[in-house]
Coordinates of C-alpha atoms in Angstrom, one line a residue:
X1 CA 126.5 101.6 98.7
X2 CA 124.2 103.8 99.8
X3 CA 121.8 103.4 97.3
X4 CA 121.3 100.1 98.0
X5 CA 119.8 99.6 101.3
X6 CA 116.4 98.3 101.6
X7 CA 115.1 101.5 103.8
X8 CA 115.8 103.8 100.7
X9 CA 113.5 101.7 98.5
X10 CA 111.1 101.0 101.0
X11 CA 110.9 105.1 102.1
X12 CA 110.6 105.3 98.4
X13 CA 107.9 103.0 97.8
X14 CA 109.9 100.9 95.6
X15 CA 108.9 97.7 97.2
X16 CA 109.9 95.8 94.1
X17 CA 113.9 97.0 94.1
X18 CA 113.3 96.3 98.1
X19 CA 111.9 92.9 97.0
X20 CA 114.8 91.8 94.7
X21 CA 117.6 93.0 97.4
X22 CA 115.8 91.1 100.2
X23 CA 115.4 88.2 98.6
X24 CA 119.1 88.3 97.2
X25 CA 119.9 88.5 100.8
X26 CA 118.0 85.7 102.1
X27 CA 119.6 83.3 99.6
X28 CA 122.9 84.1 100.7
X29 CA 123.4 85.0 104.0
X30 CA 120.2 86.1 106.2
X31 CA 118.6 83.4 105.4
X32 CA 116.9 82.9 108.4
X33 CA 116.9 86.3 109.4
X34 CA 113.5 87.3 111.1
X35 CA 113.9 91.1 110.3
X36 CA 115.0 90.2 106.8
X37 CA 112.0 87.8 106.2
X38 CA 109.5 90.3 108.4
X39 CA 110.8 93.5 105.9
X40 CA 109.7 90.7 103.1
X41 CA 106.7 90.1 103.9
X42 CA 105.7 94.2 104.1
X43 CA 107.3 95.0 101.1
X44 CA 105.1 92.1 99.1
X45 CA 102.1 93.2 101.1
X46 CA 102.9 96.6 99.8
X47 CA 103.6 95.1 96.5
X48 CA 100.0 93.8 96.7
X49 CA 101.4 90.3 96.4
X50 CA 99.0 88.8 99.4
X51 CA 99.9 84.7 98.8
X52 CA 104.0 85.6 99.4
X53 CA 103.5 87.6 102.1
X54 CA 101.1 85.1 103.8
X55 CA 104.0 82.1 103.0
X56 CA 106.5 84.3 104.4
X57 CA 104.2 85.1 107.8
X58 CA 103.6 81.4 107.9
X59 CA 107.8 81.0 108.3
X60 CA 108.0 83.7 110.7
X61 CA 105.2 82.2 113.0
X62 CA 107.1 78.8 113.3
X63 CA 109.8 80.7 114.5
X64 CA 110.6 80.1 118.5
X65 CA 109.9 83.8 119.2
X66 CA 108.0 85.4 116.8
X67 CA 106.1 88.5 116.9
X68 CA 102.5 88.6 117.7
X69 CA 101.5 91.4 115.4
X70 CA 102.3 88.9 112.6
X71 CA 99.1 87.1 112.7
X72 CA 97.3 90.5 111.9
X73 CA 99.6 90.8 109.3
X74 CA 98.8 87.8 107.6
X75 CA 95.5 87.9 108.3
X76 CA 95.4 91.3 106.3
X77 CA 96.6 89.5 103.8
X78 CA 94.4 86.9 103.7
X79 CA 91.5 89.4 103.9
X80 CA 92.9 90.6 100.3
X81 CA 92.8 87.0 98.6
X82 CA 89.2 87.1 99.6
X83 CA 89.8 84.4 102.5
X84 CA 87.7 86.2 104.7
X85 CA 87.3 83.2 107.7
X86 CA 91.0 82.3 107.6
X87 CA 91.5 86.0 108.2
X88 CA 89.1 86.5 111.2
X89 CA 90.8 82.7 112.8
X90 CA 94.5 84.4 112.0
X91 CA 93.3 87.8 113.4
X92 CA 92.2 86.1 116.8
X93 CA 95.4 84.6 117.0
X94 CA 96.9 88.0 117.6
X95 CA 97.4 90.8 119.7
X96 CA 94.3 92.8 121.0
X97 CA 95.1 96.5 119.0
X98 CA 93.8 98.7 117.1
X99 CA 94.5 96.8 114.0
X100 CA 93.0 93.4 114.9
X101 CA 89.5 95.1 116.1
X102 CA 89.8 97.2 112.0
X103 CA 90.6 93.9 110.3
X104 CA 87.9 92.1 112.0
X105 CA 85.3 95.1 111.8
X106 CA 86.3 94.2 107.6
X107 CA 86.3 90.4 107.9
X108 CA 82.8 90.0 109.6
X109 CA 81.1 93.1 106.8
X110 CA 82.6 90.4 104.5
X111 CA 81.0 87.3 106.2
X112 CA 77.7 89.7 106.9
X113 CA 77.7 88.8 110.8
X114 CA 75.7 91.8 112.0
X115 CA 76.5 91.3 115.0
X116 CA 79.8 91.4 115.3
X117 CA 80.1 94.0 113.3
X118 CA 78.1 96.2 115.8
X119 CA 80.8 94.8 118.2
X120 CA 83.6 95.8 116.5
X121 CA 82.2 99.1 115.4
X122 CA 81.7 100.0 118.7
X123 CA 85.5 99.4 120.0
X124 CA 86.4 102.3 117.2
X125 CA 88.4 105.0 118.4
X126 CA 87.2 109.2 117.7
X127 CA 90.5 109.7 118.3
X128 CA 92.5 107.3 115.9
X129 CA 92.6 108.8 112.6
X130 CA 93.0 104.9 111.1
X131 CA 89.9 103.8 112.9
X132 CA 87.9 106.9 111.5
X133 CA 89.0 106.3 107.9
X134 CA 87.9 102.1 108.7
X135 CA 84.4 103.6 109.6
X136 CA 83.7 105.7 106.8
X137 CA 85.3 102.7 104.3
X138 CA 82.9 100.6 106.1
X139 CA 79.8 103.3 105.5
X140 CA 81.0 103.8 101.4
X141 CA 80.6 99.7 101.6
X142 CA 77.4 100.1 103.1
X143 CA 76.5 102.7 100.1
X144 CA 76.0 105.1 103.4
X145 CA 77.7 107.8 101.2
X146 CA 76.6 110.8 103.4
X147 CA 77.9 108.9 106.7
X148 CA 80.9 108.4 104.9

């Protein structure tokens, strides 16, 4: 029984085994289940399958009470299928963080608005290690290798 609980494959990175059980699950009885459907949708962002993860975010933000943080979510995933102005609107949607400023720092390198870019580059942290590592991604992009 053990073996077969959906934090052992996700601590594992086995986000296709976590996949199959949560989606067994859905179909018979959590079918509405937000923590069953939110788990979903970050093990097939972590399973690089962007266009599930964004239909499963879509069912979670109809939802009465839904998370926030779930339109950065799905805008991340958006940002991977390429659809970079659906993923700055969905970003905007959501929470002010840490996150939204990194996805939209990506999302407006992607559109080339220089200005916003400056804007969002400036909101980095020194102190987050996540913002750091989305500053020197952005300088590699930038083929600043040195800055990088």
């Amino acid at each position: 029984k053990k073996g077969l609980e959906v934090d052992n494959f996700i601590t594992k990175r086995d986000y296709s085994g976590a996949i199959t059980l949560l989606e067994f699950k859905r179909q018979t009885k959590h079918r509405n289940d937000a923590k069953t459907l939110s788990l979903l949708a970050y093990c097939y962002f972590h399973n690089c399958d962007y266009q599930k993860a964004v239909s499963i975010y879509d069912l979670l933000l109809k939802e009465e009470d839904y998370d926030p943080c779930h339109h950065l979510h799905k805008a991340a995933s958006l940002f991977y299928l390429g659809e970079y102005e659906q993923a700055k609107k969905e970003a905007l949607k959501g929470p002010k963080t840490r996150l939204q400023n990194r996805i939209l720092l990506h999302v407006t390198h992607k559109l080339d608005e220089s200005q916003e870019v400056v804007k969002f580059h400036n909101e980095l942290s020194e102190e987050s290690v996540e913002d750091q590592l989305c500053l020197a991604s952005l300088h590699y992009m930038r083929s600043n290798y040195q800055e990088a």
